[in-house]
PDB file of C-alpha atoms in Angstrom:
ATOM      1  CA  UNK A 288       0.000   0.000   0.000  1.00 40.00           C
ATOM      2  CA  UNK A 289       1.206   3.911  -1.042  1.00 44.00           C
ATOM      3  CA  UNK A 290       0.308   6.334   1.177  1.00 49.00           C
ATOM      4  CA  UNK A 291       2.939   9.347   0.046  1.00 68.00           C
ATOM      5  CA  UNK A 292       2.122   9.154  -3.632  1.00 92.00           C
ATOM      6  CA  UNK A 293      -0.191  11.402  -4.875  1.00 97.00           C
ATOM      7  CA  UNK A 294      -3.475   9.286  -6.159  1.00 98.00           C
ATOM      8  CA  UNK A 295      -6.112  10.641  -8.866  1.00 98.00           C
ATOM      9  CA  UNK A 296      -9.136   9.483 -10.420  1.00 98.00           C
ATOM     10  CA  UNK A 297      -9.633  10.057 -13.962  1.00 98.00           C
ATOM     11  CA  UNK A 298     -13.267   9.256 -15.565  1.00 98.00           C
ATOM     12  CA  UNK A 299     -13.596   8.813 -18.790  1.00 96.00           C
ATOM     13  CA  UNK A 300      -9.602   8.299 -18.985  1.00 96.00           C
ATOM     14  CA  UNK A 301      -9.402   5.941 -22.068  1.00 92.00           C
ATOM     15  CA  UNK A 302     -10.959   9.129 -24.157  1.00 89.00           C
ATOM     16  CA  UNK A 303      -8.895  11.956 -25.705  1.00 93.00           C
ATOM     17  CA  UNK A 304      -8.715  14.773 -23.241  1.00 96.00           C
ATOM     18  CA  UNK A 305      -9.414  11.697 -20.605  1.00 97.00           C
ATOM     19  CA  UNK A 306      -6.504   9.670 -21.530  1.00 97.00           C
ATOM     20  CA  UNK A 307      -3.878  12.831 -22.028  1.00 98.00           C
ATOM     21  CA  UNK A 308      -4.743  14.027 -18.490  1.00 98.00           C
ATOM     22  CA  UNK A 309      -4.066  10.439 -17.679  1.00 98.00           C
ATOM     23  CA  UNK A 310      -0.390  10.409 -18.767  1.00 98.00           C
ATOM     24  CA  UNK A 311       0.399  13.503 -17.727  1.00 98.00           C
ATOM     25  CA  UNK A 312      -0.759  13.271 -13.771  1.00 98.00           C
ATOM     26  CA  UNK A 313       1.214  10.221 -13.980  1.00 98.00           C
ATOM     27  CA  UNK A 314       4.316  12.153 -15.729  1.00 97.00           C
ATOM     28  CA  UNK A 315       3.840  14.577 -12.532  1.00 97.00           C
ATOM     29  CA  UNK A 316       4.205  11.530 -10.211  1.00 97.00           C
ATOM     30  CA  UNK A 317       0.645  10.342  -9.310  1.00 98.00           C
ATOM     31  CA  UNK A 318      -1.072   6.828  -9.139  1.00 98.00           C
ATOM     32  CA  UNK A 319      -3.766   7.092 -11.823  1.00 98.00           C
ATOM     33  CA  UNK A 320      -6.895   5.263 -12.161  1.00 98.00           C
ATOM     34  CA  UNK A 321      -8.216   5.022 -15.280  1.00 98.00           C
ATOM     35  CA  UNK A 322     -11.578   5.077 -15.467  1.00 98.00           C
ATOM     36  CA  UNK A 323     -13.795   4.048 -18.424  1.00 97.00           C
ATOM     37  CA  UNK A 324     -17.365   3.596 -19.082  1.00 94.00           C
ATOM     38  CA  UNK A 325     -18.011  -0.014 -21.019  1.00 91.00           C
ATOM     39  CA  UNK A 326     -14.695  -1.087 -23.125  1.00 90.00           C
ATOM     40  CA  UNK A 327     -11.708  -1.815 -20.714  1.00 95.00           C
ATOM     41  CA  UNK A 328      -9.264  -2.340 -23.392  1.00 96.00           C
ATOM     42  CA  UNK A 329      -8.494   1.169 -24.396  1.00 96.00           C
ATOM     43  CA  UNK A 330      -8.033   1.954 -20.478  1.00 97.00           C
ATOM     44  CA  UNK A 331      -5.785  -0.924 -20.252  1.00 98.00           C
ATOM     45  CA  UNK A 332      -3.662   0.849 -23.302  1.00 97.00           C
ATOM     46  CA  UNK A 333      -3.537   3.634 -21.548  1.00 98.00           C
ATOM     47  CA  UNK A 334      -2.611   2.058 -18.584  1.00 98.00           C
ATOM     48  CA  UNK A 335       0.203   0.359 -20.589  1.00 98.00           C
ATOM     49  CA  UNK A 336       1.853   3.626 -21.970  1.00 98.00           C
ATOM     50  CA  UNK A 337       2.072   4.958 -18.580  1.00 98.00           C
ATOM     51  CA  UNK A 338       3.805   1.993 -17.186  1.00 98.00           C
ATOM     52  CA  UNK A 339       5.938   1.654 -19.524  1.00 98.00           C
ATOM     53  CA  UNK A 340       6.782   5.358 -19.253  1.00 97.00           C
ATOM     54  CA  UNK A 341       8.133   4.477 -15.438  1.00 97.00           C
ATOM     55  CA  UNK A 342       4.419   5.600 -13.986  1.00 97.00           C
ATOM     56  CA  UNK A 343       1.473   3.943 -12.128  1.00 98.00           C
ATOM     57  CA  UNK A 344      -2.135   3.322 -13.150  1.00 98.00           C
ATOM     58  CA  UNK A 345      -4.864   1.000 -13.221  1.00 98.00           C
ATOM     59  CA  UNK A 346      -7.953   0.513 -15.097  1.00 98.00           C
ATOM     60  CA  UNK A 347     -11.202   0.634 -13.406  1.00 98.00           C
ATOM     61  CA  UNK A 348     -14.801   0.841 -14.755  1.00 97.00           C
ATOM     62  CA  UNK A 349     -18.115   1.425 -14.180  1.00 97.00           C
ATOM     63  CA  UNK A 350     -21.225   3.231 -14.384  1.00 97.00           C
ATOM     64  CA  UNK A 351     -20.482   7.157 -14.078  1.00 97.00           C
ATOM     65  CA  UNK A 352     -24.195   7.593 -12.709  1.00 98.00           C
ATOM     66  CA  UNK A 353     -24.403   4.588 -10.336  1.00 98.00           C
ATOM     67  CA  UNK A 354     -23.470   5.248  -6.872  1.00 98.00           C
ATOM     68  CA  UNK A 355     -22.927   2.203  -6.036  1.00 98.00           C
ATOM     69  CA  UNK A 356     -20.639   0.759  -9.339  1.00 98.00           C
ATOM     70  CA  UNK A 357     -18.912   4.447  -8.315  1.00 98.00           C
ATOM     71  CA  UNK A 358     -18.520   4.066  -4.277  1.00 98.00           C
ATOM     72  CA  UNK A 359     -16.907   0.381  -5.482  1.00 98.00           C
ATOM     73  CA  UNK A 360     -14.422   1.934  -7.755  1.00 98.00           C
ATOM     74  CA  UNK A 361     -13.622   4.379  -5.346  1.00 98.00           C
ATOM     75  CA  UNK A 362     -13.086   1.875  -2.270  1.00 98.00           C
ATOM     76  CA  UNK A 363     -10.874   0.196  -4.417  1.00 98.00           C
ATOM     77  CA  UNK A 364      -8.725   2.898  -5.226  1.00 98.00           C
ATOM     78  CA  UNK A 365      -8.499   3.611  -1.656  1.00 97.00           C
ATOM     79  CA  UNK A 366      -7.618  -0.061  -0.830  1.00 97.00           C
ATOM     80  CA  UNK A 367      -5.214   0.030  -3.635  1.00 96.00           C
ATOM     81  CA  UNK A 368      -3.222   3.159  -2.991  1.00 96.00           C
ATOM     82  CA  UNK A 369      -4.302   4.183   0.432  1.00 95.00           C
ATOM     83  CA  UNK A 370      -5.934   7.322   0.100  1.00 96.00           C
ATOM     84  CA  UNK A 371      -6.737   9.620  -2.647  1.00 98.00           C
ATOM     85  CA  UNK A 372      -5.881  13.049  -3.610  1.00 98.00           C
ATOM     86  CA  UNK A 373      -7.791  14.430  -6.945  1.00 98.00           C
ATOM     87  CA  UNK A 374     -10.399  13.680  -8.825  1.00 98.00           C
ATOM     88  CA  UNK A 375     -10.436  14.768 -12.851  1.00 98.00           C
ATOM     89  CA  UNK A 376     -14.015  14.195 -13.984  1.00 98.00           C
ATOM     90  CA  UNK A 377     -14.011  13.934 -18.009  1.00 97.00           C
ATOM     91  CA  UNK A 378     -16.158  11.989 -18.753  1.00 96.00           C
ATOM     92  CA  UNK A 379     -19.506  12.663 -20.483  1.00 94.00           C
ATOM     93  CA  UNK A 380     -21.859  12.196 -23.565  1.00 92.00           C
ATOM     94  CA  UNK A 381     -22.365  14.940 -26.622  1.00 91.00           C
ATOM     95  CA  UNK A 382     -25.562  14.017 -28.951  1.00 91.00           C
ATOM     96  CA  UNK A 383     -26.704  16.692 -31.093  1.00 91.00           C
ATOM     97  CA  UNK A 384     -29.765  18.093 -31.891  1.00 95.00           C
ATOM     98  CA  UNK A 385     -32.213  20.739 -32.113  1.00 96.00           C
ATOM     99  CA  UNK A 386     -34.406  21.704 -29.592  1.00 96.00           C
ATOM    100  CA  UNK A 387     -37.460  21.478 -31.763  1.00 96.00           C
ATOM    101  CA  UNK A 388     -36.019  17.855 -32.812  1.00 97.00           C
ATOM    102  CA  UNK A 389     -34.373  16.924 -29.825  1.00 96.00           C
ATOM    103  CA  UNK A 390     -36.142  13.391 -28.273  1.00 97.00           C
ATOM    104  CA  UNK A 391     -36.576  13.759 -24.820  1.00 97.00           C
ATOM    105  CA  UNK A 392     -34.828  10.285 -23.994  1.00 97.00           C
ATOM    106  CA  UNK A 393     -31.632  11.097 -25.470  1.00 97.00           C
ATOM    107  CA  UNK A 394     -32.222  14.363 -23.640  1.00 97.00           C
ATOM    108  CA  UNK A 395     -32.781  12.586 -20.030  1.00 98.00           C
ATOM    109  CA  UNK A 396     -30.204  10.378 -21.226  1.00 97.00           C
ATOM    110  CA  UNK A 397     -27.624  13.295 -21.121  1.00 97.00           C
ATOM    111  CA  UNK A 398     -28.539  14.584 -18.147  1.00 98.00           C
ATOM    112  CA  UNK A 399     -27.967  11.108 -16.486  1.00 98.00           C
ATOM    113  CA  UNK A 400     -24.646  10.989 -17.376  1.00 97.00           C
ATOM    114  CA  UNK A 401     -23.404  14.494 -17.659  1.00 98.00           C
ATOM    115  CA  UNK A 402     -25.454  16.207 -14.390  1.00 98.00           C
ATOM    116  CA  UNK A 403     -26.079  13.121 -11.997  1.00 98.00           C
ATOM    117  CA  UNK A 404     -22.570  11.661 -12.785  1.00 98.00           C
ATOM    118  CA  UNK A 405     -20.767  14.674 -11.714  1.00 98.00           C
ATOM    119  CA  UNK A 406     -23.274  14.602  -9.088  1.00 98.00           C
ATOM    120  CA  UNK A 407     -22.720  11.014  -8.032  1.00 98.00           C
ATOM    121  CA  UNK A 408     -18.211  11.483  -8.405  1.00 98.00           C
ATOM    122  CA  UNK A 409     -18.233  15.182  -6.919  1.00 98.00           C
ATOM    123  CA  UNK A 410     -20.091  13.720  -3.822  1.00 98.00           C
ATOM    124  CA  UNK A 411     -17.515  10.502  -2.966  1.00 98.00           C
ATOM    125  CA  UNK A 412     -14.559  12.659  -4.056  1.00 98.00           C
ATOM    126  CA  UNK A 413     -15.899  15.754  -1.560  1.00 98.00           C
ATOM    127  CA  UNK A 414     -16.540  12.903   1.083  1.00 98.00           C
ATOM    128  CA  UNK A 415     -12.613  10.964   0.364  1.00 98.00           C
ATOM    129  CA  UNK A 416     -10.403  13.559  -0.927  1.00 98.00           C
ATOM    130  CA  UNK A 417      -7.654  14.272   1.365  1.00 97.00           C
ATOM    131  CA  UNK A 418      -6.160  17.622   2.389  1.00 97.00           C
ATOM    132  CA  UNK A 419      -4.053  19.420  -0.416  1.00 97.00           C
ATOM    133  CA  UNK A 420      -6.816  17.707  -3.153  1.00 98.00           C
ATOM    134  CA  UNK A 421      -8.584  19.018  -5.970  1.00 98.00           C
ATOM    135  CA  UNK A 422     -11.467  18.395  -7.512  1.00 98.00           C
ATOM    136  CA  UNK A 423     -11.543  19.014 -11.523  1.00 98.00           C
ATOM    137  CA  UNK A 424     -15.150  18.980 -13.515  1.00 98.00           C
ATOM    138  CA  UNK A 425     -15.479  19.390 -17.217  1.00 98.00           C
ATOM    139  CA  UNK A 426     -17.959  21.911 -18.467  1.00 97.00           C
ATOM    140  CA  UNK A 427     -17.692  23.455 -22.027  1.00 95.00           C
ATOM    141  CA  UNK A 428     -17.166  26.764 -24.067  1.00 95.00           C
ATOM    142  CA  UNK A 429     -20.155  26.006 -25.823  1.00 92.00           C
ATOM    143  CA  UNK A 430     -22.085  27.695 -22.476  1.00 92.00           C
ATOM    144  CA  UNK A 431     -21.027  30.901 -23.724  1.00 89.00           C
ATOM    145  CA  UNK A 432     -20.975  30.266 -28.058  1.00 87.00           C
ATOM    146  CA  UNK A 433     -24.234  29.575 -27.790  1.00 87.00           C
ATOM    147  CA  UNK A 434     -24.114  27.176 -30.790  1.00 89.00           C
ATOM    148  CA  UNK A 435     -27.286  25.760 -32.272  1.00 93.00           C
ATOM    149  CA  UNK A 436     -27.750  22.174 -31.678  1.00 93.00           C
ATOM    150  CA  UNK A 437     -25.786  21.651 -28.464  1.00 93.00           C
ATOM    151  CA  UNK A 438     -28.289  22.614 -26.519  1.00 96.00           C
ATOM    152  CA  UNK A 439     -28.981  19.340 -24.263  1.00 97.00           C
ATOM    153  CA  UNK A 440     -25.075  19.404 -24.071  1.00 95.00           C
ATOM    154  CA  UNK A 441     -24.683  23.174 -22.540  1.00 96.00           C
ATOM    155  CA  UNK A 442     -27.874  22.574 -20.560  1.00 97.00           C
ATOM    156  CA  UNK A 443     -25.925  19.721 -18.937  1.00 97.00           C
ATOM    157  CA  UNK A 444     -22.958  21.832 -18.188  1.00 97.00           C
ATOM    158  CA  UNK A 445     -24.752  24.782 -17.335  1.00 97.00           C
ATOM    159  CA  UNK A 446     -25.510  22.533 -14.189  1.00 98.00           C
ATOM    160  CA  UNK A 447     -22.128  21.191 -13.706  1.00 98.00           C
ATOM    161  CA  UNK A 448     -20.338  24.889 -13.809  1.00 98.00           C
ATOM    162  CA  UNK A 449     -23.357  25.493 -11.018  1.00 98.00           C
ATOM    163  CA  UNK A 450     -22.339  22.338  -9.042  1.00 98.00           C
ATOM    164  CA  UNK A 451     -18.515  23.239  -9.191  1.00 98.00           C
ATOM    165  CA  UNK A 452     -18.692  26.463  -7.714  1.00 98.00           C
ATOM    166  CA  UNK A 453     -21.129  26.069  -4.886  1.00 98.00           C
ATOM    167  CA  UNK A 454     -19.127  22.881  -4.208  1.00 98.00           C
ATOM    168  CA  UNK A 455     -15.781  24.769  -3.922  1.00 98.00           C
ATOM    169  CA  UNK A 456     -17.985  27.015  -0.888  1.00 98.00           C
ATOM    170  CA  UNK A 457     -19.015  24.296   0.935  1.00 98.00           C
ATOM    171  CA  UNK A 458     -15.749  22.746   1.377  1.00 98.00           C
ATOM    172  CA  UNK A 459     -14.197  25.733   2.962  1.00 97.00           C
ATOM    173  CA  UNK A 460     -11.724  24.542   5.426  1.00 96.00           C
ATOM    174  CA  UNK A 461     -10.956  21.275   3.440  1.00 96.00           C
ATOM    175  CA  UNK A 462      -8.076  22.780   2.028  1.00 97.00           C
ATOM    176  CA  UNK A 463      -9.948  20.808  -2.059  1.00 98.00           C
ATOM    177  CA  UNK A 464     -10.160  22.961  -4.427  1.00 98.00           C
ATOM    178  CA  UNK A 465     -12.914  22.641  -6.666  1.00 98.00           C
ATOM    179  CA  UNK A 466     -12.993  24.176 -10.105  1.00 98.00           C
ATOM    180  CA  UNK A 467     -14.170  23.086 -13.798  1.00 98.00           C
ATOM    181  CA  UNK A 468     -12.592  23.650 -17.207  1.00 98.00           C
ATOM    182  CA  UNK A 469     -14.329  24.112 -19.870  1.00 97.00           C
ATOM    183  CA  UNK A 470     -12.754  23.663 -23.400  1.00 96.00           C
ATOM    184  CA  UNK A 471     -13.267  24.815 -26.909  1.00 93.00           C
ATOM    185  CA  UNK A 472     -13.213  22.736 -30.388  1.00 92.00           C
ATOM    186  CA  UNK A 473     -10.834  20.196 -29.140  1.00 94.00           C
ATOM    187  CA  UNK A 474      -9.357  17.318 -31.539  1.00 92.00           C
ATOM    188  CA  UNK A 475     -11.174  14.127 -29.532  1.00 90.00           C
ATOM    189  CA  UNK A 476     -13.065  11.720 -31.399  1.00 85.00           C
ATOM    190  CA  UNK A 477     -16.333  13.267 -29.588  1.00 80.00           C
ATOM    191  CA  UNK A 478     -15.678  16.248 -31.239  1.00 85.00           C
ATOM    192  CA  UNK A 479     -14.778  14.661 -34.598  1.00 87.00           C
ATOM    193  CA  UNK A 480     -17.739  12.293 -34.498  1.00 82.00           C
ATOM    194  CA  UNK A 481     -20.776  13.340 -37.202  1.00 79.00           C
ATOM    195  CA  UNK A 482     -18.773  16.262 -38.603  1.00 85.00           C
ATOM    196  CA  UNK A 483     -17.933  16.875 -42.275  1.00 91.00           C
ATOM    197  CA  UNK A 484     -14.127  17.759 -42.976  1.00 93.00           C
ATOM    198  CA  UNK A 485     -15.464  21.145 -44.094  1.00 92.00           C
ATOM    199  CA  UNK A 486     -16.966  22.338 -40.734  1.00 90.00           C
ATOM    200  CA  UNK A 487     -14.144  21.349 -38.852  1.00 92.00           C
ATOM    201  CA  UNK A 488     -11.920  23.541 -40.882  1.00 92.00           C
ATOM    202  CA  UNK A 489     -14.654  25.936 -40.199  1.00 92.00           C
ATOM    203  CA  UNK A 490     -14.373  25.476 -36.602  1.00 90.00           C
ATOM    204  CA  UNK A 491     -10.596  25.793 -36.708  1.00 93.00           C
ATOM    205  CA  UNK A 492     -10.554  28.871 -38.736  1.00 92.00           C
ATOM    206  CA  UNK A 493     -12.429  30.390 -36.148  1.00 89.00           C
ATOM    207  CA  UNK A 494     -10.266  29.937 -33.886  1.00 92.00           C
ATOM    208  CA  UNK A 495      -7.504  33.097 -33.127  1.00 94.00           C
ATOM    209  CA  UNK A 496      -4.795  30.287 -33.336  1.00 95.00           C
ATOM    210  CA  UNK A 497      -5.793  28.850 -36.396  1.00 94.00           C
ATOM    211  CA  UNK A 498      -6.353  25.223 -35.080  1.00 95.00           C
ATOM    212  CA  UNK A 499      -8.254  23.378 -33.060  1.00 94.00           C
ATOM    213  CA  UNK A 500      -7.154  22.405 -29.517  1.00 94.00           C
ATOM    214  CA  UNK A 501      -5.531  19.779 -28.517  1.00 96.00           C
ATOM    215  CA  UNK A 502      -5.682  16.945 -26.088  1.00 96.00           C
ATOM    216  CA  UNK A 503      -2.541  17.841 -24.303  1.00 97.00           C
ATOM    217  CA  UNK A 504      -3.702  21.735 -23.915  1.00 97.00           C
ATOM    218  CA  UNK A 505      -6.629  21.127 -21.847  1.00 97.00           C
ATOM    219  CA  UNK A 506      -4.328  18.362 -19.632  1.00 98.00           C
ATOM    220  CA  UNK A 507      -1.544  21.168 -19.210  1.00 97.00           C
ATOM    221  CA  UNK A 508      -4.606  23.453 -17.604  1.00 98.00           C
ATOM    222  CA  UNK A 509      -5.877  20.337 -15.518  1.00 98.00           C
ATOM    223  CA  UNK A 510      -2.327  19.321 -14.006  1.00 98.00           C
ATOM    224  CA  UNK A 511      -1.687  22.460 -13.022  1.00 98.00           C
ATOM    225  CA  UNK A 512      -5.440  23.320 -11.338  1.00 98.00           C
ATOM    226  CA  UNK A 513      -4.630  19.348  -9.828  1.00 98.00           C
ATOM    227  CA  UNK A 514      -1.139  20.434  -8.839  1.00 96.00           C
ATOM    228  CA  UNK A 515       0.710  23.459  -7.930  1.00 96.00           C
ATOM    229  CA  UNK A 516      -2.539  25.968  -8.430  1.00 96.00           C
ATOM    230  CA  UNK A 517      -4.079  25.840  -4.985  1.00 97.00           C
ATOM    231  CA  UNK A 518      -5.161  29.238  -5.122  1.00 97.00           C
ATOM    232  CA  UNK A 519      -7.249  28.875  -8.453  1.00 98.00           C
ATOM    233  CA  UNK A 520     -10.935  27.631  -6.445  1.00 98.00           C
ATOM    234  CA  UNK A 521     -14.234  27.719  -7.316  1.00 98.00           C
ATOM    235  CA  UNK A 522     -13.789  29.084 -11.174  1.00 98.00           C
ATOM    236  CA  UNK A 523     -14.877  27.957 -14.500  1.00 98.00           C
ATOM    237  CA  UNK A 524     -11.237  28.658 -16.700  1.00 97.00           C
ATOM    238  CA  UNK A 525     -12.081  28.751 -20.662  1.00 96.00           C
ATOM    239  CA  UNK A 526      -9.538  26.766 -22.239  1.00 96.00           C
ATOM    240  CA  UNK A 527     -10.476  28.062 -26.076  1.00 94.00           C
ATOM    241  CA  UNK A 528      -7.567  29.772 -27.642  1.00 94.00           C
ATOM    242  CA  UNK A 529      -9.089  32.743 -27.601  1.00 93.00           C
ATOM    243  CA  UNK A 530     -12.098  31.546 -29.268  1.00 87.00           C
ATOM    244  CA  UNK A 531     -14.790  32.926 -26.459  1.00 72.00           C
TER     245      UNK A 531
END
């Protein structure tokens, strides 16, 4: 058992801003737990990379939503590592639609995931964390584009950017920090997914820098809100380029 190492959580940490988080908390020295949804192989290659790069992770999985396939994965990270320190919350579901269009399952199904889930993680991690922790949720740019047909999606993180900062109040004393990032057009395949070549250029050209972000930009603003930045709490940080 390692009780002086650092420990996070990552959910959703076989996906593309998931999995780069992933490698680099481990880069900075932490025990990572890799968490993923329903396929366990593309945890386990993360989980590979980062031992092979000298690091230490596991793969874990589980229902983001369920409380009780969440308290398990937590309890075992504990049991694993001894304690645990920070909790990056990536994962999530995008479907698009129009209001007009948009089917009220797939809308309740978003919620679920997106709302309850950071709901169901926020509340073990706020319970578990230890002193000098952080908690990291992911919310989205798209809360202040305003673009048409991501409106189940920003609802959903309208509620998680409203979570995050009444969170980071309640644990006053805790010495957590509690704060969400929320990124622009980032190249992940939930971004890529259902999109012609031609409005991703699009995208990118709107974009101050030209390009889209990447993976590794959004995990260079989580390290540092899960590391050194203790006096960054209770914020929403737009990691965009520049784009809103």
């Amino acid at each position: 058992m390692q009780t002086a190492q650092r420990v996070a959580i990552v959910t959703g940490g076989s996906g593309g801003i998931g999995r780069a988080t992933a490698a680099r908390l481990a880069a900075d020295g932490m025990a990572v737990v890799v968490h993923y949804a329903h396929h366990r192989a593309p945890a386990e290659q993360v989980v590979q990379a980062i031992t092979e790069a000298g690091g230490t992770a596991v793969a874990d999985g589980g229902d983001i939503a369920d409380e009780a396939a969440m308290t398990a994965l937590f309890d075992r990270a504990q049991q694993r590592f001894g304690g645990l320190d920070v909790l990056v919350h990536t994962a999530g579901i995008m479907p698009l639609a129009p209001v007009e269009q948009l089917d009220l399952d797939v809308f309740d199904r978003v919620q679920r995931t997106n709302v309850r889930g950071t709901m169901v993680v926020d509340q073990l991690a706020a319970r578990r964390l230890r002193s000098g922790g952080a908690i990291v949720n992911f919310s989205t740019s798209i809360t202040r584009l305003q673009t048409p047909g991501y409106a189940a999606y920003a609802a959903s993180k309208g509620a998680v950017e409203a979570l995050t900062l009444i969170l980071a109040r309640e644990l006053a004393g805790r010495d957590v920090t509690v704060n969400a990032v929320a990124p622009g057009p980032t190249a992940t395949p939930l971004f890529f997914e259902g999109k012609p070549q031609q409005l991703i250029d699009q995208i990118a050209g709107a974009n101050p820098f030209g390009r889209l972000g990447t993976p590794e930009d959004i995990a260079e603003l989580v390290a540092f809100l899960a590391g050194p930045g203790r006096w960054i709490n209770g914020q929403v940080l737009y990691a965009n380029g520049g784009m809103a």
